[in-house]
Amino acid sequence: MSNPNIDEAYIMSLTYREMQKLCKDRGLAANGNTNAIRERLLADNQQRLPETPKQKTRASRNEDGGVHTPELSVENSPSSNELTTPKRKTSKPKTSSSSRKRQKIVPGSLTPPKDWESIWSLVEELRADKSAPVDSDGGQELPETHLGEKVYRYQVLVALMLSSQTKDAVVGDAMRKLQKHGLTVENIDATDASTLNSLIYKVGFHNNKTKYLKQVAETLISKYDKDIPKTAAEMMELSGIGPKMAYIIENICFGTSSGIGVDTHMHRMFNDLRWVKSKTPEQTREQLEGWLPKDRQN
């Protein structure tokens, strides 16, 4: 006997005679018009739902023209979850950010570019006359030396903070105005922001630098006994201090070098020389440290 448990869509597709046969299979009355028989089968189907989940099966015709719906075995029948819940596409696990992170270059692990020493010697020769603006208005030359080591180190830090996006001559002019005003940690902390801003207004981003100078002065007084931090890593925690400034300050003030200070101009120049192949000053610094001898990094 045919399986009487079939879905509604299949019942709706049956012919009049096929519905009559299915009614007989289910023990139902097979008389009446097409709509009456169809409604009788649908009603009977609803009563069977709690016992048997709905299955979509393809009917085949027997040799006698009757309708046959194949039995579903336990092994082949889908579970109720598969019938009612659409399958979700399984996605590949996302790659963690740590695995995508660019690997840092180990100092000394890269092969130096060809003939770099000859270019280095040429630069040393060209710089021997000390005629560039940085030689008179750089972070090492501008600070006052007669006010003690703490003041000297603080003024080195200030000069480097002012140097970002600013020509050396403009930095020199601003530093001399600050020194005339009194360039100590205590005095900058006591100076109101508008006055301080008027003293450095020619430097690039002077509004931000005024804010940073005030914040740094407060931090140095409360945390470092009016001195500056001894390491580049600590300096970079101060407002307005980036890697380039920190490495240069560290070298000038403490004679140590934990990294190379690289600005935008050096980044472009070293790429032009093919000493590095980088997209940012920070990548340039890493690649230089990867092959440049330590005694040349100061």
Coordinates of N, CA and C in Angstrom, one line a residue, residues 46-152:
Q46 N -3.4 17.4 8.2 CA -3.1 18.2 9.3 C -3.1 17.3 10.6
Q47 N -4.1 16.4 10.6 CA -4.2 15.5 11.8 C -3.0 14.6 12.0
R48 N -2.3 14.3 10.9 CA -1.1 13.4 10.9 C 0.2 14.1 11.3
L49 N 0.2 15.5 11.2 CA 1.5 16.2 11.4 C 2.2 16.0 12.7
P50 N 1.5 15.9 13.9 CA 2.2 15.6 15.1 C 3.0 14.3 15.1
E51 N 2.5 13.3 14.4 CA 3.1 12.0 14.4 C 4.2 11.9 13.4
T52 N 4.1 12.6 12.3 CA 5.0 12.4 11.2 C 5.4 13.7 10.6
P53 N 6.7 14.1 10.6 CA 7.1 15.4 10.0 C 6.8 15.4 8.5
K54 N 6.6 16.6 8.0 CA 6.3 16.7 6.6 C 7.5 16.3 5.8
Q55 N 7.3 15.6 4.7 CA 8.4 15.1 3.9 C 8.0 15.5 2.4
K56 N 9.0 16.0 1.7 CA 8.8 16.2 0.3 C 9.3 15.0 -0.5
T57 N 8.5 14.3 -1.2 CA 8.9 13.1 -1.9 C 8.4 13.2 -3.3
R58 N 9.1 12.7 -4.2 CA 8.6 12.7 -5.6 C 7.8 11.4 -5.8
A59 N 6.6 11.6 -6.3 CA 5.7 10.4 -6.6 C 6.1 9.8 -7.9
S60 N 5.9 8.5 -7.9 CA 6.0 7.7 -9.2 C 4.7 7.0 -9.5
R61 N 4.5 6.7 -10.7 CA 3.3 6.0 -11.1 C 3.5 4.5 -11.2
N62 N 2.6 3.8 -10.6 CA 2.6 2.3 -10.7 C 2.2 1.9 -12.2
E63 N 2.4 0.6 -12.4 CA 2.1 0.2 -13.8 C 0.6 0.3 -14.0
D64 N -0.2 0.2 -12.9 CA -1.7 0.3 -13.1 C -2.2 1.7 -13.2
G65 N -1.2 2.7 -13.2 CA -1.7 4.1 -13.2 C -1.8 4.7 -11.9
G66 N -1.7 3.9 -10.8 CA -1.9 4.5 -9.5 C -0.7 5.3 -9.1
V67 N -0.8 6.0 -7.9 CA 0.3 6.8 -7.4 C 1.0 6.1 -6.3
H68 N 2.3 6.1 -6.4 CA 3.1 5.5 -5.4 C 4.1 6.5 -4.8
T69 N 4.1 6.6 -3.5 CA 5.1 7.5 -2.8 C 6.0 6.6 -2.1
P70 N 7.4 6.6 -2.4 CA 8.3 5.7 -1.8 C 8.5 5.9 -0.3
E71 N 8.6 4.8 0.4 CA 8.8 4.8 1.9 C 10.2 5.4 2.1
L72 N 10.3 6.2 3.2 CA 11.6 6.7 3.6 C 12.2 5.9 4.7
S73 N 13.3 5.3 4.5 CA 13.9 4.5 5.6 C 14.5 5.3 6.6
V74 N 14.8 4.8 7.8 CA 15.4 5.5 8.9 C 16.8 6.1 8.5
E75 N 17.5 5.3 7.7 CA 18.9 5.7 7.4 C 18.8 6.9 6.4
N76 N 17.8 6.9 5.5 CA 17.8 7.9 4.4 C 16.9 9.1 4.8
S77 N 16.1 9.0 5.8 CA 15.2 10.1 6.1 C 15.9 11.2 6.8
P78 N 15.6 12.4 6.4 CA 16.2 13.6 7.1 C 15.6 13.8 8.4
S79 N 16.4 14.3 9.3 CA 15.9 14.6 10.7 C 15.0 15.8 10.7
S80 N 14.2 15.9 11.7 CA 13.2 17.0 11.8 C 13.9 18.4 11.7
N81 N 15.1 18.5 12.3 CA 15.9 19.7 12.2 C 16.2 20.1 10.8
E82 N 16.6 19.1 10.0 CA 17.0 19.3 8.6 C 15.8 19.7 7.8
L83 N 14.6 19.3 8.2 CA 13.4 19.6 7.4 C 12.9 21.0 7.7
T84 N 13.1 21.5 9.0 CA 12.6 22.8 9.4 C 13.6 23.9 9.4
T85 N 14.9 23.6 9.5 CA 15.9 24.6 9.6 C 16.8 24.6 8.4
P86 N 17.0 25.7 7.6 CA 17.9 25.7 6.5 C 19.3 25.6 6.9
K87 N 20.1 24.9 6.1 CA 21.5 24.7 6.4 C 22.2 26.0 6.2
R88 N 23.1 26.2 7.2 CA 23.9 27.4 7.1 C 25.3 27.1 6.5
K89 N 25.7 28.0 5.7 CA 27.0 27.9 5.1 C 28.1 28.0 6.1
T90 N 29.0 27.0 6.1 CA 30.1 27.1 7.0 C 31.2 28.0 6.5
S91 N 31.6 28.9 7.3 CA 32.6 29.9 6.9 C 34.0 29.5 7.5
K92 N 35.0 29.8 6.8 CA 36.4 29.6 7.3 C 36.6 30.4 8.5
P93 N 37.3 29.9 9.5 CA 37.6 30.7 10.7 C 38.4 31.9 10.3
K94 N 38.1 33.0 10.9 CA 38.8 34.3 10.6 C 40.2 34.2 11.1
T95 N 41.1 34.8 10.3 CA 42.5 34.8 10.7 C 42.7 35.9 11.8
S96 N 43.3 35.6 12.8 CA 43.5 36.5 13.9 C 44.4 37.7 13.5
S97 N 44.2 38.8 14.1 CA 45.0 40.0 13.7 C 46.4 39.8 14.0
S98 N 46.7 38.9 15.0 CA 48.1 38.7 15.4 C 48.8 37.9 14.3
S99 N 48.1 37.0 13.5 CA 48.8 36.3 12.5 C 48.9 37.1 11.2
R100 N 48.1 38.2 11.1 CA 48.3 39.1 9.9 C 49.3 40.2 10.2
K101 N 49.7 40.3 11.5 CA 50.6 41.4 11.8 C 51.9 41.3 11.2
R102 N 52.5 42.4 10.7 CA 53.8 42.4 10.0 C 54.8 42.0 11.0
Q103 N 55.7 41.1 10.6 CA 56.8 40.6 11.5 C 57.8 41.7 11.6
K104 N 58.3 42.0 12.8 CA 59.3 43.0 13.0 C 60.7 42.5 12.5
I105 N 61.5 43.4 12.1 CA 62.8 43.1 11.6 C 63.8 43.1 12.7
V106 N 64.5 42.0 12.8 CA 65.5 41.9 13.9 C 66.7 42.7 13.5
P107 N 67.2 43.6 14.4 CA 68.4 44.4 14.0 C 69.6 43.5 13.7
G108 N 70.3 43.9 12.5 CA 71.4 43.1 12.1 C 71.1 41.9 11.2
S109 N 69.8 41.7 10.9 CA 69.4 40.5 10.2 C 69.3 40.7 8.7
L110 N 69.4 42.0 8.2 CA 69.3 42.2 6.8 C 70.7 42.4 6.1
T111 N 70.8 42.2 4.8 CA 72.0 42.3 4.1 C 72.1 43.8 3.7
P112 N 73.3 44.5 4.0 CA 73.4 45.9 3.6 C 73.4 46.1 2.1
P113 N 72.9 47.2 1.6 CA 72.9 47.5 0.2 C 74.3 47.7 -0.3
K114 N 74.4 47.4 -1.6 CA 75.7 47.5 -2.2 C 76.3 48.9 -2.2
D115 N 77.5 49.1 -1.9 CA 78.2 50.4 -1.9 C 77.7 51.5 -1.0
W116 N 77.0 51.0 0.1 CA 76.4 52.0 1.0 C 77.5 52.8 1.7
E117 N 78.7 52.2 1.9 CA 79.7 52.9 2.7 C 80.3 54.0 1.9
S118 N 80.4 53.9 0.6 CA 80.9 55.0 -0.3 C 79.9 56.2 -0.2
I119 N 78.6 55.9 -0.2 CA 77.6 57.0 -0.1 C 77.7 57.7 1.3
W120 N 77.9 56.8 2.3 CA 78.0 57.4 3.7 C 79.2 58.3 3.8
S121 N 80.3 57.9 3.2 CA 81.6 58.7 3.2 C 81.3 60.0 2.5
L122 N 80.6 60.0 1.4 CA 80.3 61.2 0.7 C 79.5 62.2 1.5
V123 N 78.5 61.7 2.2 CA 77.6 62.5 3.1 C 78.5 63.1 4.2
E124 N 79.3 62.3 4.8 CA 80.2 62.9 5.9 C 81.1 64.0 5.4
E125 N 81.5 63.9 4.1 CA 82.4 64.9 3.5 C 81.6 66.2 3.3
L126 N 80.4 66.0 2.8 CA 79.5 67.2 2.5 C 79.0 67.9 3.8
R127 N 78.9 67.1 4.9 CA 78.4 67.7 6.1 C 79.6 68.2 7.0
A128 N 80.8 68.1 6.6 CA 81.9 68.5 7.4 C 82.0 70.0 7.7
D129 N 81.5 70.8 6.8 CA 81.6 72.3 7.0 C 80.5 72.8 8.0
K130 N 79.6 72.0 8.4 CA 78.5 72.4 9.4 C 77.8 73.7 9.1
S131 N 77.4 73.7 7.8 CA 76.8 75.0 7.3 C 75.2 74.9 7.2
A132 N 74.7 73.7 7.5 CA 73.2 73.6 7.4 C 72.5 74.2 8.5
P133 N 71.2 74.6 8.3 CA 70.5 75.3 9.4 C 70.4 74.5 10.7
V134 N 70.4 73.2 10.6 CA 70.3 72.3 11.7 C 71.6 72.5 12.6
D135 N 72.7 72.9 12.0 CA 73.9 73.0 12.8 C 73.9 74.2 13.7
S136 N 73.0 75.2 13.5 CA 72.9 76.3 14.4 C 71.5 76.3 15.1
D137 N 70.5 75.7 14.5 CA 69.2 75.8 15.0 C 68.6 74.4 15.3
G138 N 69.4 73.4 15.5 CA 69.0 72.1 15.8 C 68.8 71.8 17.3
G139 N 68.3 70.7 17.6 CA 68.0 70.3 19.0 C 69.2 70.3 19.9
Q140 N 70.3 70.0 19.3 CA 71.5 69.9 20.1 C 72.2 71.2 20.4
E141 N 72.0 72.2 19.4 CA 72.7 73.5 19.5 C 71.9 74.5 20.2
L142 N 70.6 74.5 20.2 CA 69.7 75.6 20.7 C 69.6 75.6 22.2
P143 N 69.6 74.5 22.9 CA 69.4 74.6 24.4 C 70.5 75.3 25.1
E144 N 70.1 76.0 26.2 CA 71.0 76.7 27.1 C 71.8 75.7 28.0
T145 N 73.1 75.9 28.1 CA 73.9 75.0 28.9 C 74.2 75.5 30.3
H146 N 74.0 76.8 30.5 CA 74.4 77.4 31.8 C 73.4 77.3 32.9
L147 N 72.2 76.7 32.6 CA 71.2 76.6 33.6 C 71.1 75.2 34.3
G148 N 72.1 74.4 34.0 CA 72.1 73.1 34.6 C 71.6 72.0 33.6
E149 N 71.9 70.7 34.0 CA 71.7 69.6 33.1 C 70.2 69.4 32.9
K150 N 69.4 69.5 33.9 CA 68.0 69.3 33.8 C 67.3 70.2 32.8
V151 N 67.7 71.5 33.0 CA 67.1 72.5 32.1 C 67.6 72.3 30.6
Y152 N 68.9 71.9 30.5 CA 69.4 71.6 29.1 C 68.6 70.5 28.5

